[in-house]
Coordinates of C-alpha atoms in Angstrom, one line a residue:
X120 CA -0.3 -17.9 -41.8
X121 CA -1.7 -15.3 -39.7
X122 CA -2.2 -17.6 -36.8
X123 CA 1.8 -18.1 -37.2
X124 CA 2.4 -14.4 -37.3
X125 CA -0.2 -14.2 -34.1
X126 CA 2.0 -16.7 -32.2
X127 CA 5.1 -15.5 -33.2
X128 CA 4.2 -11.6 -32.2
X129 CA 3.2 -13.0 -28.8
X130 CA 6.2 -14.6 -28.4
X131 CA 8.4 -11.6 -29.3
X132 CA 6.4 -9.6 -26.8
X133 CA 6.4 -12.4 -23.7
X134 CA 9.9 -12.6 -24.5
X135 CA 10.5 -9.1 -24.0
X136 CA 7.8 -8.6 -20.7
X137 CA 10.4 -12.2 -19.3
X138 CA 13.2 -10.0 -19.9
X139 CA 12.1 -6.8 -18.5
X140 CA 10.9 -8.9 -15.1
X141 CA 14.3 -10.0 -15.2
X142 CA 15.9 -6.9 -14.9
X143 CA 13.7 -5.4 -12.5
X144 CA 14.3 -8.7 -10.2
X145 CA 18.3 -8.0 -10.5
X146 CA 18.0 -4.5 -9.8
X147 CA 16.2 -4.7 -6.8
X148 CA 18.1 -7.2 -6.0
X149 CA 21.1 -5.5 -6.0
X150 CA 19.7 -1.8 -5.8
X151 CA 17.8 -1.6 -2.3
X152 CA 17.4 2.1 -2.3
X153 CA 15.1 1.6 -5.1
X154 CA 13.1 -1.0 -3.7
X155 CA 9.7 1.0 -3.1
X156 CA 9.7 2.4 -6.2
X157 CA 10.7 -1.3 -8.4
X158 CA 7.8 -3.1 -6.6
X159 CA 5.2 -1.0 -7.7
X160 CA 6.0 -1.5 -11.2
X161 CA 7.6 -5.3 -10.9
X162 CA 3.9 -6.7 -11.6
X163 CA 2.9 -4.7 -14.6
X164 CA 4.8 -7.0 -17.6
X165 CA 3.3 -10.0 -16.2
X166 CA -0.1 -8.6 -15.6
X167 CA 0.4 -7.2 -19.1
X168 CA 0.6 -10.6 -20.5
X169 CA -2.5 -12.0 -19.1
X170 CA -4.7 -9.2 -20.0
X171 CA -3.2 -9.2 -23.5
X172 CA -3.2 -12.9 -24.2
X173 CA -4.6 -15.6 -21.3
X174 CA -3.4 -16.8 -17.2
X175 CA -1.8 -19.8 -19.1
X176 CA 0.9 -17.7 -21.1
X177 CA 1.2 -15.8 -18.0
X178 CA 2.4 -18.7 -15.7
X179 CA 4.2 -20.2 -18.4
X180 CA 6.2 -16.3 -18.5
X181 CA 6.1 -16.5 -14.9
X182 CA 7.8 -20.0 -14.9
X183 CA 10.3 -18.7 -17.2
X184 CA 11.1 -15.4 -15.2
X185 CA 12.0 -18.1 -11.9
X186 CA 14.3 -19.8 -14.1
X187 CA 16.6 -17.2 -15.7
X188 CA 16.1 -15.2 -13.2
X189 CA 18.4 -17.9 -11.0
X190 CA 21.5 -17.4 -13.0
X191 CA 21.6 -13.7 -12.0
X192 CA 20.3 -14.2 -8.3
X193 CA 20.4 -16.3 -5.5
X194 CA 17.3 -19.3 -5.8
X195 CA 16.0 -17.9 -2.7
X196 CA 15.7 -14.3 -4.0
X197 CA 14.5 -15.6 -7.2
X198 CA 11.3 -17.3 -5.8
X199 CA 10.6 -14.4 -3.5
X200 CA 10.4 -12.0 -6.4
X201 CA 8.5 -14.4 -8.7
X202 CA 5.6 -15.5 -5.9
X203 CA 5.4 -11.5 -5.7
X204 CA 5.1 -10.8 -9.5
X205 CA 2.6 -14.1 -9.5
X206 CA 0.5 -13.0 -7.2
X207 CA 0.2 -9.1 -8.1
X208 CA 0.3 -9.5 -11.6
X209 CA -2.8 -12.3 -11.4
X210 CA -4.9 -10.1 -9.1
X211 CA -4.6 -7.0 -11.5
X212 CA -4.9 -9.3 -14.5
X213 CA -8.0 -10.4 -13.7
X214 CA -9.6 -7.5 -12.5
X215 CA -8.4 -5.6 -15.8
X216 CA -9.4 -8.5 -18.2
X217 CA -12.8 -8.5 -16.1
X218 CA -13.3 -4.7 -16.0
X219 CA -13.5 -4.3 -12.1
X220 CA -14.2 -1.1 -10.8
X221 CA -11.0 0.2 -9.6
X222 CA -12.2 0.6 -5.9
X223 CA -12.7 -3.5 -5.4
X224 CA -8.8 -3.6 -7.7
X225 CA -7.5 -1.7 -5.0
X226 CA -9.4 -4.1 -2.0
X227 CA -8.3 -7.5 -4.0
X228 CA -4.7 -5.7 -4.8
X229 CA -4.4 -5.1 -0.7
X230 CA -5.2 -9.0 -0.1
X231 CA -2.6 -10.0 -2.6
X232 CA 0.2 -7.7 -0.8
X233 CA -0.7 -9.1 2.9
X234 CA -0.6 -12.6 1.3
X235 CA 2.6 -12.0 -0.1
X236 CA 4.2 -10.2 2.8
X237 CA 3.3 -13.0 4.9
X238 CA 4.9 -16.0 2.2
X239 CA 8.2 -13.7 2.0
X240 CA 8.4 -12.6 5.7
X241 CA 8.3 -17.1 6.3
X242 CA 11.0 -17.2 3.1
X243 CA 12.9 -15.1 4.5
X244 CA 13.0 -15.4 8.3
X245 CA 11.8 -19.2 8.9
X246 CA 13.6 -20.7 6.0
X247 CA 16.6 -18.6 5.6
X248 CA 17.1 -17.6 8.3
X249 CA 16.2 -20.5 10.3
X250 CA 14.4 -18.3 12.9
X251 CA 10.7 -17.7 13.5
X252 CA 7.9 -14.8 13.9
X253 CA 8.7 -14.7 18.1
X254 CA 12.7 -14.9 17.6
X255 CA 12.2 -11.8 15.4
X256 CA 10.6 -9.8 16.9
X257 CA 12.9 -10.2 20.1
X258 CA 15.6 -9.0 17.5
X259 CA 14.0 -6.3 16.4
X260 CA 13.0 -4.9 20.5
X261 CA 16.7 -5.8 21.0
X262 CA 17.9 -3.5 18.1
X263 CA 15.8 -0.6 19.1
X264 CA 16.6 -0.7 22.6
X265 CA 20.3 -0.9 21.5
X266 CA 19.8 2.4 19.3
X267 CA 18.1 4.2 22.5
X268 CA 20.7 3.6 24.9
X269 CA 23.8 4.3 21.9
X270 CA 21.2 8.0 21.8
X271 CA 21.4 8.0 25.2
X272 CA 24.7 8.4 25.4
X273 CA 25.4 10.9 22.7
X274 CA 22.7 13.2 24.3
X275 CA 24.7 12.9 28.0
X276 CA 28.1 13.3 25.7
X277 CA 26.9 16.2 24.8
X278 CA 26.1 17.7 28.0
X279 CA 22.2 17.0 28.2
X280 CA 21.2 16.2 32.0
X281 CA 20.6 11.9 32.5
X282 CA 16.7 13.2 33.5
X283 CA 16.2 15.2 31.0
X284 CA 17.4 12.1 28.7
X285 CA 15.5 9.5 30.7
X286 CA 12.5 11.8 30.3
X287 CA 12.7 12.1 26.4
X288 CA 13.8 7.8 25.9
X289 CA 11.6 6.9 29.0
X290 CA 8.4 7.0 26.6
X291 CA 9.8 5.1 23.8
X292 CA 10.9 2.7 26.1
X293 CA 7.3 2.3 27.1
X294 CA 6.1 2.3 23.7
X295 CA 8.4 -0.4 22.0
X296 CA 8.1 -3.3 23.4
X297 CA 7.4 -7.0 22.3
X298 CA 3.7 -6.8 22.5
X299 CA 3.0 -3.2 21.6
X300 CA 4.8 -4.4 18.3
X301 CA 2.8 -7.6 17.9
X302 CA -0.6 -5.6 18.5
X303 CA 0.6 -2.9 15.5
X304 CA 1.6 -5.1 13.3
X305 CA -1.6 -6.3 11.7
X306 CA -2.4 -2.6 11.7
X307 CA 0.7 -1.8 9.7
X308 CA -0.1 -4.5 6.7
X309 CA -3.3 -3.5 6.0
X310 CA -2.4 0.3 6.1
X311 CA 0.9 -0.6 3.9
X312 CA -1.2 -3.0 1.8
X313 CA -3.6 -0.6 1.1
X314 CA -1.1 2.4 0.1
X315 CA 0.6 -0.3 -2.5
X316 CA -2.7 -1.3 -3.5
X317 CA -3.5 2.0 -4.5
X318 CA -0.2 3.4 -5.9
X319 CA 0.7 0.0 -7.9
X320 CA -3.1 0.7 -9.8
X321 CA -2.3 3.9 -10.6
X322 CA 0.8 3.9 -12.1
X323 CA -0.3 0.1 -13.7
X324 CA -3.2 2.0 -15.2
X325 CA -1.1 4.7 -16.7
X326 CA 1.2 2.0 -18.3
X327 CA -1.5 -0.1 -20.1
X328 CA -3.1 3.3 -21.1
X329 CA -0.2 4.0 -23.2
X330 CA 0.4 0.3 -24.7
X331 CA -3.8 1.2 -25.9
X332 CA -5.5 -1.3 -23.2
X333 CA -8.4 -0.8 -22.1
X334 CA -8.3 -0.1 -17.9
X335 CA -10.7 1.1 -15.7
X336 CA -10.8 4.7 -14.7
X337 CA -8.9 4.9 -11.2
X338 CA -10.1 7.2 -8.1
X339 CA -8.3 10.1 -7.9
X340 CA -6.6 11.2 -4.7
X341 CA -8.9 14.3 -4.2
X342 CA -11.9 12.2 -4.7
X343 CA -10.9 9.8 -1.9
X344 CA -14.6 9.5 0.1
X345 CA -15.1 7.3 3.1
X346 CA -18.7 5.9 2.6
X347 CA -20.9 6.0 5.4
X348 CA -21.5 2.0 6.0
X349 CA -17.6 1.8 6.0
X350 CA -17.5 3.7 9.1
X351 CA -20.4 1.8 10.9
X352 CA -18.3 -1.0 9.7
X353 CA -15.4 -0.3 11.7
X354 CA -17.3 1.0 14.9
X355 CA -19.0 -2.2 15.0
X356 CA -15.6 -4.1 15.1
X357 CA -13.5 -1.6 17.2
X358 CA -16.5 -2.2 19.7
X359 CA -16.5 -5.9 19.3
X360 CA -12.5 -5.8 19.8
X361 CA -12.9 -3.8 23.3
X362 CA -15.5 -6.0 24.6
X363 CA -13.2 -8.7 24.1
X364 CA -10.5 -7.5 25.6
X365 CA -12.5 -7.0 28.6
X366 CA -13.7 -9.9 29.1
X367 CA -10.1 -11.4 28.8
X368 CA -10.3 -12.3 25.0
X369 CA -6.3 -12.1 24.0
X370 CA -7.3 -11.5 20.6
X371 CA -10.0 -8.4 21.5
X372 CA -6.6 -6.0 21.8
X373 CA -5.7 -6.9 18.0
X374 CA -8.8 -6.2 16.7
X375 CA -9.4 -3.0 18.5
X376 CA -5.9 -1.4 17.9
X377 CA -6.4 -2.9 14.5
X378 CA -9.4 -1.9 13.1
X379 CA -8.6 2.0 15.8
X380 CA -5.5 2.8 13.7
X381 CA -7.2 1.6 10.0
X382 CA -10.0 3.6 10.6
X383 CA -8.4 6.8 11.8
X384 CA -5.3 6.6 9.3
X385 CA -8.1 6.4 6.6
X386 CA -10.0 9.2 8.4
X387 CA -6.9 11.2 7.6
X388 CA -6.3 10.6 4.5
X389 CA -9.8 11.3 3.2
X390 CA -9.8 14.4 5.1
X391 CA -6.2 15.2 3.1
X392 CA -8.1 14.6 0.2
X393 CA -11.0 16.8 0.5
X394 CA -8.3 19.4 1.4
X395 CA -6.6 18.4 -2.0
X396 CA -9.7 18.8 -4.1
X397 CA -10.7 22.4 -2.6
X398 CA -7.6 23.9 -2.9
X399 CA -7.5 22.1 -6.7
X400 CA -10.3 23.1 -7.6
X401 CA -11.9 26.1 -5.9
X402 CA -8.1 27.6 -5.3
X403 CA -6.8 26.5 -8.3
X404 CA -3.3 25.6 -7.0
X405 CA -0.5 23.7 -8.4
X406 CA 0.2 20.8 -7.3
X407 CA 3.7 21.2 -5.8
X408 CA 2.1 24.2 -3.9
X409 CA -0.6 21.9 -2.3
X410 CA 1.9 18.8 -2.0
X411 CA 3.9 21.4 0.2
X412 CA 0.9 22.8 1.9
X413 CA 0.0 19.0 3.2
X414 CA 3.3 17.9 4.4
X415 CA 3.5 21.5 6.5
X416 CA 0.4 20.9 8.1
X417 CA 0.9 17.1 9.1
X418 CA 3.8 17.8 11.3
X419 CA 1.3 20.2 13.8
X420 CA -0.3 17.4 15.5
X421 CA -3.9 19.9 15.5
X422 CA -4.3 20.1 12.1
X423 CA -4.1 16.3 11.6
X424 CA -6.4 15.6 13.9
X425 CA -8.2 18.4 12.0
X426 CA -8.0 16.1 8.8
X427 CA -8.8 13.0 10.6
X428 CA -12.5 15.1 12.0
X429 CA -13.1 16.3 7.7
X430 CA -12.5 13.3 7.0
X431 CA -15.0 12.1 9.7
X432 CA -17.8 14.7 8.6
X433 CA -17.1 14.0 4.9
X434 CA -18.8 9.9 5.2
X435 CA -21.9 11.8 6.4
X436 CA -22.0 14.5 4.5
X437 CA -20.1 14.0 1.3
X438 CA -18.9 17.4 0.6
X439 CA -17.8 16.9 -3.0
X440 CA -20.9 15.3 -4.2
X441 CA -22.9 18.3 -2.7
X442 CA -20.4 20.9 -4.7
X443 CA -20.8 19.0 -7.8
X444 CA -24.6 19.0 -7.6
X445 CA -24.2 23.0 -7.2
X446 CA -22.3 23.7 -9.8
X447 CA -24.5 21.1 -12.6
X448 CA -27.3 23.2 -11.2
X449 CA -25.6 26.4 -12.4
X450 CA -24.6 25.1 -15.7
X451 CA -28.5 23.4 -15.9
X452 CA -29.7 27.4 -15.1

């Protein structure tokens, strides 16, 4: 009997996880402002069901989410959003039901997104669209260059001097092209994979938390820390990407610009966050205060390269763990 009950109460609560998918899919289906927002939290019922029960009832939910799923949106739509939940929910299933640390969730979260990206960019573009990777890009140079000149004009309209335009568009010009987009691009999924990585762990942590799961404890973005070998790391491969490209390697430019921008934007965002914790916890401000505070200071182009040099001297030195050493010594004396 209390096998029947077991499987019944499961069912009620797959049934429920299927249906909440569902509406999530429809919505951002038919709600694109809220797009960023629904994807972080599209994975957690399915992830919810794996950690809670097993990977089998989770593919069979998964299975069942494609399905109804179709009578609301197009097929195409459908298995987008279902390879998406598949993937994300499976990667934080496992890492939850195997009590990962939440640093390596956040690394296997980030492979998951780039894989997906990739199966729903060649959904959407090569099989909808009937177009392909080069075709696309063309578009998007096109569209740009459109947008430029259409500014162009409206500044001229306006009674801004053609030089003084042409010097203001000239650079931008310069900047988007065809191959300055293909060598930013890999750049731009890992950075973007990481940030989903990290948000959809968070707020997936604070979910399970309150349906009484056990989760791992999630880094905090004032205790965000650059280790040392990291670093090495990526000096090693930005150096291996410029002697490439010097010898002629067409690949060396990728994996210089690639492994340049990941390292720096991560530079800058652990420098934000040693900001964050000092003025948390030395300054004791509020958080709206130091959310403010950050955004202010980005937009002067000194003080983010500021960030990106704490962020730099914080892998050597580790300024948090040397204020938390202080202060146990005070409460040990």
């Amino acid at each position: 009997m209390q096998n029947k009950n077991f499987d019944a109460k499961s069912l009620v609560q797959m049934s429920l996880m299927v249906a909440m998918s569902i509406v999530l899919i429809v919505i951002n289906a038919n709600l694109p402002l809220f797009n960023s927002v629904i994807n972080f939290i599209l994975p957690i019922p399915m992830a919810y069901i794996y950690i809670k029960y097993d990977l089998k009832k989770m593919i069979f939910a998964n299975v069942a989410v494609l399905v109804l799923s179709c009578m609301f949106v197009t097929p195409i739509v459908a298995v987008s959003f279902s390879i998406m939940i598949f993937i994300s929910s499976f990667v934080l299933g496992f890492c939850f039901r195997r009590k990962i640390s939440s640093f390596k969730i956040i690394l296997f979260m980030a492979v998951g997104f780039i894989i997906i990206t990739i199966l729903q960019f060649i959904i959407t573009v090569n099989i909808v669209g009937g177009s392909n990777f080069s075709t696309y890009i063309n578009e998007m140079v096109k569209m740009f260059q459109s947008s430029l000149e259409e500014a162009k004009k409206i500044y001229i309209n306006n009674g801004v001097s053609k030089s003084q335009v042409d010097a203001i568009v000239a650079p931008l010009e310069g900047i988007f092209t065809e191959k300055t987009l293909l060598t930013l691009i890999p750049a731009l999924l890992i950075l973007s994979a990481l940030i989903n990585a990290y948000i959809t762990e968070i707020i997936t942590v604070g979910v399970l938390k309150r349906l009484r799961i056990e989760v791992p404890k999630t880094i905090k973005f004032s205790e965000l820390h650059m280790h040392n070998l990291v670093l090495a790391f990526g000096i090693i491969v930005v150096c291996i990407g410029a002697l490439l490209d010097k010898v002629g390697i067409a690949i060396g430019v990728y994996i210089y610009t690639t492994a340049y921008m990941v390292g720096q934007i991560l530079l800058l965002i652990c420098g934000i966050s040693l900001v964050v914790y000092y003025l948390k916890h030395k300054s004791k401000m509020k958080n709206g205060a130091i959310v403010l505070i950050i955004i202010l200071t980005l937009l002067i182009s000194v003080i983010m390269y500021m960030y990106v040099f704490l962020g730099l001297m914080d892998t050597f030195a580790d300024f948090r763990k040397i204020e938390q050493n202080r202060i146990n010594k005070k409460t040990g004396e």
